Coordinates of C-alpha atoms in Angstrom, one line a residue:
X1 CA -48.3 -18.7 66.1
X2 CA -47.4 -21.5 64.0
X3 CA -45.9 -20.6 60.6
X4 CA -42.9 -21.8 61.5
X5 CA -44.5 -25.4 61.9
X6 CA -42.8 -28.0 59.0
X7 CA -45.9 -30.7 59.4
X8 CA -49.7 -30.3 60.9
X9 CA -50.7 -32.6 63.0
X10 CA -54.4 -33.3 62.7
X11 CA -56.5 -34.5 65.6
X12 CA -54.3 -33.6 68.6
X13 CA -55.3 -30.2 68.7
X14 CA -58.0 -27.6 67.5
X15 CA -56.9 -26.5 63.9
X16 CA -56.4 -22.9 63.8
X17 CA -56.3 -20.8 60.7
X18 CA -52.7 -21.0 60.3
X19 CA -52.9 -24.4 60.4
X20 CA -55.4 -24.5 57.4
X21 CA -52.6 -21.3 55.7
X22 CA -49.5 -23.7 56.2
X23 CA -51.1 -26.7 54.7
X24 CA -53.0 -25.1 51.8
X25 CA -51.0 -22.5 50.5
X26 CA -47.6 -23.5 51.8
X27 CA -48.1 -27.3 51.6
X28 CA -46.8 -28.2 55.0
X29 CA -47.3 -32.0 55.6
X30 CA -50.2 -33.6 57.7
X31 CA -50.1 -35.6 60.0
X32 CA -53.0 -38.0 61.9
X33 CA -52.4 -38.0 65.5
X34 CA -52.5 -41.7 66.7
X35 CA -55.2 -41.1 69.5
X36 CA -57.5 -40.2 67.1
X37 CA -57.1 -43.2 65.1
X38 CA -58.3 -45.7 67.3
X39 CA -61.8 -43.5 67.5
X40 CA -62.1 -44.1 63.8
X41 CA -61.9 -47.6 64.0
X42 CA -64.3 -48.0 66.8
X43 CA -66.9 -45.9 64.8
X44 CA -66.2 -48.1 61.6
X45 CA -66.3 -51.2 63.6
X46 CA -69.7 -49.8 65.1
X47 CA -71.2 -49.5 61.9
X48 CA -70.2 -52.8 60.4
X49 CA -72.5 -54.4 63.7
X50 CA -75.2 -52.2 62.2
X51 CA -75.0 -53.8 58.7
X52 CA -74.8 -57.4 60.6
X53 CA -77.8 -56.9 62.9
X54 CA -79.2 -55.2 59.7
X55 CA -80.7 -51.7 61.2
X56 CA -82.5 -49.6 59.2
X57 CA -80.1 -46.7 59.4
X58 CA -80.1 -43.5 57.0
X59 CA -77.3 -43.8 54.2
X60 CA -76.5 -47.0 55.6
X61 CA -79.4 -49.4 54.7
X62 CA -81.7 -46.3 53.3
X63 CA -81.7 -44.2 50.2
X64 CA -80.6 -40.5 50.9
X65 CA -83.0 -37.1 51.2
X66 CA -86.6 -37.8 50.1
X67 CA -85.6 -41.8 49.5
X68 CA -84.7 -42.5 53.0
X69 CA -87.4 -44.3 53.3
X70 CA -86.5 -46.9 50.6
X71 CA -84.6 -50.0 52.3
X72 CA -81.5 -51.3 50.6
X73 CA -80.1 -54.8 51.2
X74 CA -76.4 -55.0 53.0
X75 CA -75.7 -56.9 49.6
X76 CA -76.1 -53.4 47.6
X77 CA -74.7 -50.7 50.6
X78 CA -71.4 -50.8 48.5
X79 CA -73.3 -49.9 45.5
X80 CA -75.3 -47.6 47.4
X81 CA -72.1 -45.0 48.0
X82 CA -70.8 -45.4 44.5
X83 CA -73.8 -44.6 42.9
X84 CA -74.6 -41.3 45.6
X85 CA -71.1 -39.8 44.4
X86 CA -71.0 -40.7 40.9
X87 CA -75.1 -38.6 40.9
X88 CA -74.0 -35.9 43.3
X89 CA -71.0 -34.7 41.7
X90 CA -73.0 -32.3 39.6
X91 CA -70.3 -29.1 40.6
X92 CA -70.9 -26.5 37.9
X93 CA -68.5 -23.4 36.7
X94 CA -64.8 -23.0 37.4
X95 CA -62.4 -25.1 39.5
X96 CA -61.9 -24.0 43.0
X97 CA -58.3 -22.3 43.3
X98 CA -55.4 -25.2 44.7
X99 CA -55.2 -23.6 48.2
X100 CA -59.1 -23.8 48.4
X101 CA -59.7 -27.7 47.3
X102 CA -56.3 -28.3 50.0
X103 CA -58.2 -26.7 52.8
X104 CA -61.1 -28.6 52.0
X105 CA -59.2 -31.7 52.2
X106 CA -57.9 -31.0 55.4
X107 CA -60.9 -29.9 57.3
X108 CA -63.0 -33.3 55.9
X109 CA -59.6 -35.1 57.3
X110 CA -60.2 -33.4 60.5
X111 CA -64.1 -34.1 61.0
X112 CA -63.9 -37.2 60.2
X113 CA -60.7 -38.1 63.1
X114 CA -63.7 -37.3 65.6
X115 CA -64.9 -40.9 65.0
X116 CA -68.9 -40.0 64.6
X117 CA -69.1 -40.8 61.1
X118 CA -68.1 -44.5 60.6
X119 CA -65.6 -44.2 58.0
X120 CA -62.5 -46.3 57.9
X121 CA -58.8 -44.9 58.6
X122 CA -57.7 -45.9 55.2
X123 CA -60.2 -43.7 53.7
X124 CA -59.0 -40.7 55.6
X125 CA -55.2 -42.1 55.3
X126 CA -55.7 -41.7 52.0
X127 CA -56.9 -38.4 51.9
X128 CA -53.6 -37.3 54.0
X129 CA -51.4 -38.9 51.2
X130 CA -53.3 -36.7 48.3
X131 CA -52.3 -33.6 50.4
X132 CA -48.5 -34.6 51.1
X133 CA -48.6 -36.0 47.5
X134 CA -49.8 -32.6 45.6
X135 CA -52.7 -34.2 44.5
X136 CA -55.5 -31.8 44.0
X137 CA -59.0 -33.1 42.8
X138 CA -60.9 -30.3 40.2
X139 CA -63.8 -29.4 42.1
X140 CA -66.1 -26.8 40.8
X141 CA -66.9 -23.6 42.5
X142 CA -71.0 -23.9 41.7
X143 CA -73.7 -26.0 43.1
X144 CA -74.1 -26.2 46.5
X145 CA -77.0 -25.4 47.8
X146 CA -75.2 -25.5 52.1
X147 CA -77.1 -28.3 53.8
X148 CA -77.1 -31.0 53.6
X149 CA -73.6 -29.6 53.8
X150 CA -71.1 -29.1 50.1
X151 CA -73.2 -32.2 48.8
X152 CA -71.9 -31.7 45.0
X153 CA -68.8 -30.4 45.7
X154 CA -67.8 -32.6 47.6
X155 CA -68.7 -35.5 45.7
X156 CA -66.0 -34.3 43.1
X157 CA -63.7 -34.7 45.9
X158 CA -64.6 -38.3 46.8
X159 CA -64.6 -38.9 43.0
X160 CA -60.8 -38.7 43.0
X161 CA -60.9 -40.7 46.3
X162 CA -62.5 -43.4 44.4
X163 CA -60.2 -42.7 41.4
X164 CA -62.3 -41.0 39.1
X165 CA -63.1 -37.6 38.1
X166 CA -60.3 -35.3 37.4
X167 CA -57.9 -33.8 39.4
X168 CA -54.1 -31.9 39.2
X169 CA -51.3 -33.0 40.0
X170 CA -47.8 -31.4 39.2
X171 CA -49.6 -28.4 37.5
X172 CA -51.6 -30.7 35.0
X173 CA -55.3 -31.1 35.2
X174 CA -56.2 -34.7 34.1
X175 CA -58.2 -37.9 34.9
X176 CA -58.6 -38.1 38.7
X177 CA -57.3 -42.2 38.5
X178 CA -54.5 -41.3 36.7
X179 CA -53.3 -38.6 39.2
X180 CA -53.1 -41.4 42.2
X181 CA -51.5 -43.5 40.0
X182 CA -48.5 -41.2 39.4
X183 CA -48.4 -40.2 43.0
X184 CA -48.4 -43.8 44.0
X185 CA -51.9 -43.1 45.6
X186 CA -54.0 -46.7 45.5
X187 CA -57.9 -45.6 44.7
X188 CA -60.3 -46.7 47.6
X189 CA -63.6 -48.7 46.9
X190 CA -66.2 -47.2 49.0
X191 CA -67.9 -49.1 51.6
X192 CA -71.5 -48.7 53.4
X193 CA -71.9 -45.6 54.9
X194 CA -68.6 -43.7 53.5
X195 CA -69.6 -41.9 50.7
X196 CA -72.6 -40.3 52.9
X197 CA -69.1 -39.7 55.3
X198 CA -67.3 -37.9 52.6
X199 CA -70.0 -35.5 51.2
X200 CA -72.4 -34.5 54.3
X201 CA -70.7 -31.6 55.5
X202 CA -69.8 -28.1 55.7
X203 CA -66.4 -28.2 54.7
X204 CA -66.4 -26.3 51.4
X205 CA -67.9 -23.1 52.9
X206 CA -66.0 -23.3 55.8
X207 CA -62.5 -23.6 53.3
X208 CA -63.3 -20.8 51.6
X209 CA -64.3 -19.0 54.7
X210 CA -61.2 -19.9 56.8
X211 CA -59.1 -18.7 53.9
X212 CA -60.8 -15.4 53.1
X213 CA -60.9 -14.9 56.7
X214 CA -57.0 -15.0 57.2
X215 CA -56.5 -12.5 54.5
X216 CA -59.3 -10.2 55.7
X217 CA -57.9 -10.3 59.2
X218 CA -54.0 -9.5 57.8
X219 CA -55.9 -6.6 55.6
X220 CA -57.3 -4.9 58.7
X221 CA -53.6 -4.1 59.9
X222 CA -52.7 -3.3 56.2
X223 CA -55.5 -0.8 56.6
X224 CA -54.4 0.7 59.2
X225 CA -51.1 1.1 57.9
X226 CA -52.2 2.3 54.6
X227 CA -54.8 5.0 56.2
X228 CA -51.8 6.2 58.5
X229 CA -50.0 7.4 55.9
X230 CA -52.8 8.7 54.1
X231 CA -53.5 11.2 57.2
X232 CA -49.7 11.7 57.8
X233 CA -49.2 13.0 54.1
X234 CA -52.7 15.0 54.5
X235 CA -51.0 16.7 57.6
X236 CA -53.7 14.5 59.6
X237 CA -54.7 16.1 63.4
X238 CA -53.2 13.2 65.5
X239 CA -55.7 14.6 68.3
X240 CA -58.2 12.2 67.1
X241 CA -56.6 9.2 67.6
X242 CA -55.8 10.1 71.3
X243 CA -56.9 7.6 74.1
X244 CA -59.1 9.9 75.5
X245 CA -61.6 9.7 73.2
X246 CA -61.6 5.8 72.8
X247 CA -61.5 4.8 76.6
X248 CA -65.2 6.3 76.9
X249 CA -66.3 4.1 73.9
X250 CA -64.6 1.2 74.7
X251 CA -65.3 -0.7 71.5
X252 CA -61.8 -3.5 71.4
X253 CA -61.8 -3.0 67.5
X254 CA -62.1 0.8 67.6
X255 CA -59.3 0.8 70.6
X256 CA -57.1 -1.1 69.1
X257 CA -57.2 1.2 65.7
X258 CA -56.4 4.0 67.6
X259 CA -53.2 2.9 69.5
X260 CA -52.4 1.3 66.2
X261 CA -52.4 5.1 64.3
X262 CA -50.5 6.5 67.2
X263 CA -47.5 3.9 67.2
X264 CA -47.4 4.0 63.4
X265 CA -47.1 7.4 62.9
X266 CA -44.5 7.9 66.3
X267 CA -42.2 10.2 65.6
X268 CA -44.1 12.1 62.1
X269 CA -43.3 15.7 61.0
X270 CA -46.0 15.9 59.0
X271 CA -48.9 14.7 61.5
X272 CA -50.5 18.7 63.3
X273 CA -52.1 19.6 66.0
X274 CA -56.2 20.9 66.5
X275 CA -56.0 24.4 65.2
X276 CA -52.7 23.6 63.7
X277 CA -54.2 23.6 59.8
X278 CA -57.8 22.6 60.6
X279 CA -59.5 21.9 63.9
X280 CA -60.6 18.9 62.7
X281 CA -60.1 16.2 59.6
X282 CA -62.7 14.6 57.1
X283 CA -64.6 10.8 58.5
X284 CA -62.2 9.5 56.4
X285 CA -59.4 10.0 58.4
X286 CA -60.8 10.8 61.6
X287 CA -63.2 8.1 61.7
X288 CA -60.7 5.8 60.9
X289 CA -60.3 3.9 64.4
X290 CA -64.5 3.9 64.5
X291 CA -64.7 2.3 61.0
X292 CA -61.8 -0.1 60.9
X293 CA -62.3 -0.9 64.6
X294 CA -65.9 -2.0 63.6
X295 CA -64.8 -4.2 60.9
X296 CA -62.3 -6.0 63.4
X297 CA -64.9 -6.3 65.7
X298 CA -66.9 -8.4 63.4
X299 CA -63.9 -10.6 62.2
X300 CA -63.1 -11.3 65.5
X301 CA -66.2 -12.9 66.1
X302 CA -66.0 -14.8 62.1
X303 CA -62.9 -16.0 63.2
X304 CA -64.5 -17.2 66.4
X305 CA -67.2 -19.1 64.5
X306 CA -64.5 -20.7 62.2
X307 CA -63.0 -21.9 64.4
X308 CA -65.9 -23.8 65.9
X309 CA -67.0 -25.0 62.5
X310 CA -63.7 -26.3 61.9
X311 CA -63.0 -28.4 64.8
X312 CA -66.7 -29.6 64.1
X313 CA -68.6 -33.0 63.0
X314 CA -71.1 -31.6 60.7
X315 CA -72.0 -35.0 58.6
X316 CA -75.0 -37.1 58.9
X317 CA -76.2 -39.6 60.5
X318 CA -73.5 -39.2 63.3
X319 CA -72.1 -42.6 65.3
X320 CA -72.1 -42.3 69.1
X321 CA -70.3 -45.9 70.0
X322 CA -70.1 -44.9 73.8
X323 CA -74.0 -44.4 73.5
X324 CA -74.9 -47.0 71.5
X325 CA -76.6 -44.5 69.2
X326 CA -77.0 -43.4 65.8
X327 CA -78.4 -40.2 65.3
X328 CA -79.8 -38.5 62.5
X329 CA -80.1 -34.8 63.0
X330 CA -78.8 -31.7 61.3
X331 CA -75.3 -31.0 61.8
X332 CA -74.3 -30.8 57.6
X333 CA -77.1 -27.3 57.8
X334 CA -74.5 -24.5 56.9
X335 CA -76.4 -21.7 58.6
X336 CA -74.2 -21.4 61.2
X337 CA -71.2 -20.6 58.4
X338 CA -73.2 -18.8 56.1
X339 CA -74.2 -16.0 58.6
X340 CA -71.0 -15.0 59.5
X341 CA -69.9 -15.5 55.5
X342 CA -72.5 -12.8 54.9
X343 CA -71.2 -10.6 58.0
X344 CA -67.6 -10.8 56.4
X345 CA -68.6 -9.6 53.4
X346 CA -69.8 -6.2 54.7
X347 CA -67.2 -5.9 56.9
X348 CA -64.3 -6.1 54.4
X349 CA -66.3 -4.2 52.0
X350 CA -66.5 -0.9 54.7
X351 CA -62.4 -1.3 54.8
X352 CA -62.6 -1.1 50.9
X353 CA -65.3 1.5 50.8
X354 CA -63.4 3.9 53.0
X355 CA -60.1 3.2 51.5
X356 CA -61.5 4.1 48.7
X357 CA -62.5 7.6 50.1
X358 CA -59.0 8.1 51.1
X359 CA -57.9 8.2 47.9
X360 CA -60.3 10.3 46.7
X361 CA -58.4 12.7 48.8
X362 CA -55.1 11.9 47.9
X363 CA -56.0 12.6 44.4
X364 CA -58.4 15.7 44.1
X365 CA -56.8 18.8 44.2
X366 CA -59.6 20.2 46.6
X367 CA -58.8 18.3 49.2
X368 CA -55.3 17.3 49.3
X369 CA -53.4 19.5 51.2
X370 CA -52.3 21.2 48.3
X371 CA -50.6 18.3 46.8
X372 CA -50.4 18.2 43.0
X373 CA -53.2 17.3 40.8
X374 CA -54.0 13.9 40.8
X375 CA -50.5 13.2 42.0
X376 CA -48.7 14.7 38.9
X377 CA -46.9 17.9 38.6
X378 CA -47.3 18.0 34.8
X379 CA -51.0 17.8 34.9
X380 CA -52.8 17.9 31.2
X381 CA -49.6 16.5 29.6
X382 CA -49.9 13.5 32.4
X383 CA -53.4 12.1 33.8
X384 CA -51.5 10.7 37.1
X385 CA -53.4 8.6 39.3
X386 CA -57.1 9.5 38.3
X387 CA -57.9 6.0 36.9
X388 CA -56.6 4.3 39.5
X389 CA -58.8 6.5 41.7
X390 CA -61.7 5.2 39.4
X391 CA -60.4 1.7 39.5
X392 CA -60.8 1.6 42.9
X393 CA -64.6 3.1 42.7
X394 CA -65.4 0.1 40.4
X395 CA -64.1 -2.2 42.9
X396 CA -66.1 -0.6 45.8
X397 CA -69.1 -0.7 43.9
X398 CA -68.7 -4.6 43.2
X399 CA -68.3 -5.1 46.6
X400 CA -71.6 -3.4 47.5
X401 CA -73.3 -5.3 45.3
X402 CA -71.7 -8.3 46.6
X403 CA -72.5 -7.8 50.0
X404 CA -75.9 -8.3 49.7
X405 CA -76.3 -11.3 52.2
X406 CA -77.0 -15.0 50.3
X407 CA -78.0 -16.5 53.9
X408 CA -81.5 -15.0 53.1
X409 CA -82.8 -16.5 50.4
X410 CA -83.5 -20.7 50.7
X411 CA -85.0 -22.9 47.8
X412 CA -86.5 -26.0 48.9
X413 CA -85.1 -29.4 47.5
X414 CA -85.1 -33.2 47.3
X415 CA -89.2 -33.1 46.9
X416 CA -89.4 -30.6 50.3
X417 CA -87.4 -33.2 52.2
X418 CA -85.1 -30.7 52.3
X419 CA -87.3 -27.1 52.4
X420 CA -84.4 -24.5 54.5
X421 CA -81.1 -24.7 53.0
X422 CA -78.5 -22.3 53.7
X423 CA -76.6 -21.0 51.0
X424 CA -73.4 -20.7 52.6
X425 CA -71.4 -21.8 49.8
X426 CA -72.1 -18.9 47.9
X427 CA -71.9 -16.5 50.9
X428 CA -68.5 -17.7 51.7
X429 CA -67.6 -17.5 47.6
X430 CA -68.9 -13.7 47.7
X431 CA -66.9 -12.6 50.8
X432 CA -63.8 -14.3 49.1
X433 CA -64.6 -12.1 46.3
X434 CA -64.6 -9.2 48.6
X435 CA -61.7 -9.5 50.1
X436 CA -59.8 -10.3 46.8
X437 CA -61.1 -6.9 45.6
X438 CA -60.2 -5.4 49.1
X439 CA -56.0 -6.2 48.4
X440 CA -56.2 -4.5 45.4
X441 CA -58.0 -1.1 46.7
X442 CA -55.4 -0.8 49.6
X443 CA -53.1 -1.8 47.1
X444 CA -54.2 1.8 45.1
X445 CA -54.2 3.6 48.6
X446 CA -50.7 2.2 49.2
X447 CA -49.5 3.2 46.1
X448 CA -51.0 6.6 46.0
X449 CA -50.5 7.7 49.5
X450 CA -46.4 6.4 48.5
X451 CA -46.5 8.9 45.6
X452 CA -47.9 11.7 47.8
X453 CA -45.2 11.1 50.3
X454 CA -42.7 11.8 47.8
X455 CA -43.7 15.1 47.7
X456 CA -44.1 15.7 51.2
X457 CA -40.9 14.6 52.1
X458 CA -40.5 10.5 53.1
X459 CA -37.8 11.3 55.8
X460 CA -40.4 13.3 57.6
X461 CA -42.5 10.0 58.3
X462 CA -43.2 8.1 61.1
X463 CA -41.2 5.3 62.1
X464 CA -44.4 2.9 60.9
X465 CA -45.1 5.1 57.5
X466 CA -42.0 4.7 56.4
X467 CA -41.5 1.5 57.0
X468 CA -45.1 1.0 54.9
X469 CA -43.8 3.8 52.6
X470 CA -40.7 1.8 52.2
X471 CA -42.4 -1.5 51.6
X472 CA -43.8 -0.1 48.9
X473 CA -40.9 0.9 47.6
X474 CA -39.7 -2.5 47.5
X475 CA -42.0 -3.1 44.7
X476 CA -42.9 0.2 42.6
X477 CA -40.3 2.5 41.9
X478 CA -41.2 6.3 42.1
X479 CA -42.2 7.8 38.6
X480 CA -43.4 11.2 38.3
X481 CA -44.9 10.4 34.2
X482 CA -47.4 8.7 33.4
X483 CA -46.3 5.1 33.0
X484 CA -48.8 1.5 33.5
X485 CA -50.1 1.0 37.0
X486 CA -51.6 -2.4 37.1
X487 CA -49.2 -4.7 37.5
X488 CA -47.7 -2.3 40.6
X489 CA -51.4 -2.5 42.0
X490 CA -51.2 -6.8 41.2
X491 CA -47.9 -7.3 43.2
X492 CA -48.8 -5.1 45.9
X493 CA -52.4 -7.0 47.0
X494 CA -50.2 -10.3 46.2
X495 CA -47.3 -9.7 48.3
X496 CA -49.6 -8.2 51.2
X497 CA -51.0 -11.8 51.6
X498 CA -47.5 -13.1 51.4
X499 CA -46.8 -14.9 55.0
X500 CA -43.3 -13.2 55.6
X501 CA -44.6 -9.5 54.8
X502 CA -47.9 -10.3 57.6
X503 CA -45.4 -11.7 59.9
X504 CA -43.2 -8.6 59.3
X505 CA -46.4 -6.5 59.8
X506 CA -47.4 -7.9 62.7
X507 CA -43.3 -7.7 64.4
X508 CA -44.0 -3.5 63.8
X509 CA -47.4 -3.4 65.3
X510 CA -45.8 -5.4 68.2
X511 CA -43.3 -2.7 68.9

């Protein structure tokens, strides 16, 4: 683990997700590993031969997409790059949140250390200094099509790299130039080859994805906290989350669910035995270690294909000094991110969708173990927690409708130069959107399972329910009238993502 890192050092290692966490949401400092630098300026030096010996290369002495078969003079490769990022910024819609554009930033930075893309170190340095300098280009959330890689989005990056555009800087949006001046940034005229190096890649997808990611993989242990005490204060049958059962479908996900249930509800009063109350529970509950188990089996293997992409050169053409080669190929295609975006988005959307059943249960008098009417003893006179159970529903049935994959559908472009694209961008921006909606629906079953334990009695939880039970306490007080819900149901999805309450999570699951 490395949240307790102060800086990231980029290039000396595979970035992991925390790394991309610490860096965009908790600002942590970069760093360019020296070994790293040295390949740089052998790929730039490369590349400046090229111009000399004047090869026709693509985006060097070439026009980009359908054009790369016009020739352009070395005299007019510098005006080549300017005039590629000033006509491909065409980002449409809202700005990309702080912590997104920040990741994005650092996984260019790290592509580009691999020294395949001819770029030189002080365009990169000076990409370092707008992250340790808080300066954040505006880059919009629309318009990428996925290959050749975040073209437009990323050009609203370089924009700020070349000091134009706009971009924040101590909470202010303004003119991109005048946010490096007041960070003591110097603007960087783009050379032959750079701009191509700034905007061919997969980095905006693979931002969002690396950050949506990290939450959904925290909310799968939320879940299974949240669904614990859902069974414990339905008087769950603990039978099902026995070993037995799971060591003769030995799915990892669907193992690991069920130990998790059994050491979070260790030591419950309320949890019964087969024949106990019932012989057997509803799929919501019992089902829980097949459902969330499948869902962890599929972020496994996102996170396994992030981590690829991340520690990737996906730009185009690609330098090979040791070869002697410059090779045009395919790299920036975002099909390899966009799959796996789509994947994420039905995975976290079943953790949602099932949630949401729980609650159902928590709240319907005719099947809630005899709790109170929608979690209110004054029922008529108070409503309780019957729109929150609809809240939830409406956030569930967003999510299905977001899930519907994006990597499917491809629109040809640049006069069918270009005729598969991927549409990862969007996928990625969808599963986001999932898992955003997923916080706040555990945040409901959170809430409304801590209500329901109330009247079951919190010191008859288990040693991991109550400590759930009791971190939701921190933050929404009991109240038995009616009284507004959705600020509770705000903080709770916020402070879930928070990096001390996951490492606090993660210490209880450890025990």
């Amino acid at each position: 683990m490395l949240l307790n890192k102060e800086k990231v050092q980029v290039g000396s290692f595979p970035l992991t997700l925390e790394d991309v966490v610490l860096v965009a949401r908790n600002k942590h400092k970069v760093d360019i590993a020296e070994e790293q630098k040295e390949k740089v300026n052998r790929s730039r030096e490369y590349v400046e031969k090229l111009l000399d010996d004047k090869k026709v290369v693509y985006g060097l002495t070439t026009g980009f997409g359908k054009f790369s078969d016009t020739y352009i003079p070395n005299d007019q490769a510098k005006n080549l790059q300017i005039n590629l990022i000033r006509s491909h910024a065409c980002g449409i819609g809202e700005p990309f949140s702080e912590d997104v554009v920040r990741a994005i930033i650092l996984l260019r930075v790290n592509a580009l250390l691999y020294g395949h893309s001819g770029i030189r170190l002080k365009v990169v340095e000076t990409m370092v200094e707008m992250l340790n300098k808080g300066v954040t280009p505006m880059i919009p959330e629309q318009g990428s099509l996925g290959a050749s890689g975040d073209l437009a989005p990323l050009s609203h990056l370089a924009l700020v790299i070349m000091g134009e555009g706009e971009a924040y800087f101590n909470g202010e949006r303004m003119d991109g130039g005048k946010a490096m001046r007041l960070a003591g940034i110097s603007p960087v005229s783009l050379e032959a080859k750079e701009g191509l190096a700034l905007i061919n890649g997969t980095q905006v997808m693979t931002a969002v994805g690396a950050l949506a990611c990290w939450d959904a993989l925290n909310l799968a242990n939320w879940a299974d906290y949240t669904s614990a005490l859902t069974t414990e204060v339905l008087r769950g049958v603990r039978q099902a989350f026995e070993p037995e059962t799971h060591r003769i479908r030995p799915h990892a996900g669907q193992q690991l669910v069920a130990e998790n249930i059994t050491k979070i509800t260790r030591g419950s009063q309320l949890m019964t035995n087969q024949g106990e109350i019932r012989v057997q529970d509803a799929y919501s509950l019992r089902c829980v270690p097949q459902v969330h188990g499948a869902s962890r089996d599929a972020l496994q293997h996102i996170h396994d294909k992030l981590i690829v992409e991340m520690n990737s050169v996906t730009d185009n053409p690609l330098i090979f000094v040791d070869e002697d080669k410059v090779i045009s190929g395919g790299n920036f295609h975002g099909q390899p991110m966009a799959l796996p975006m789509d994947y994420l988005s039905i995975a976290v959307a079943e953790l949602a969708n099932i949630s949401e059943r729980r609650i159902e249960r928590l709240v319907n008098p005719q099947l809630n173990d005899q709790l109170p009417n929608f979690l209110t003893k004054e029922g008529g006179m108070n409503s309780g927690l019957m729109i929150a159970q609809y809240a939830a529903a409406s956030l569930v049935s967003e999510n299905k409708f977001l899930a519907h994959p994006a990597s499917v559908d491809s629109i040809p472009s640049s006069a069918n130069q270009e005729d598969h694209v991927s549409m990862g961008t969007i996928a990625a921006r969808k599963a986001a959107k999932i898992v955003q909606n997923a916080y706040h629906v555990m945040a409901i079953e959170l809430f409304s399972a801590a209500r329901a334990a109330e009247y079951k009695g919190p010191e008859k939880l288990g040693i991991g329910t109550n400590w759930v039970y009791s971190f939701c306490r921190q933050y929404v007080p009991h109240q038995e009238e009616d009284h507004v819900m959705y600020n509770y149901f705000k903080q709770l999805a916020d402070e879930m993502k928070e990096i001390e309450a996951v490492k606090a999570l993660k210490e209880q699951l450890a025990v």
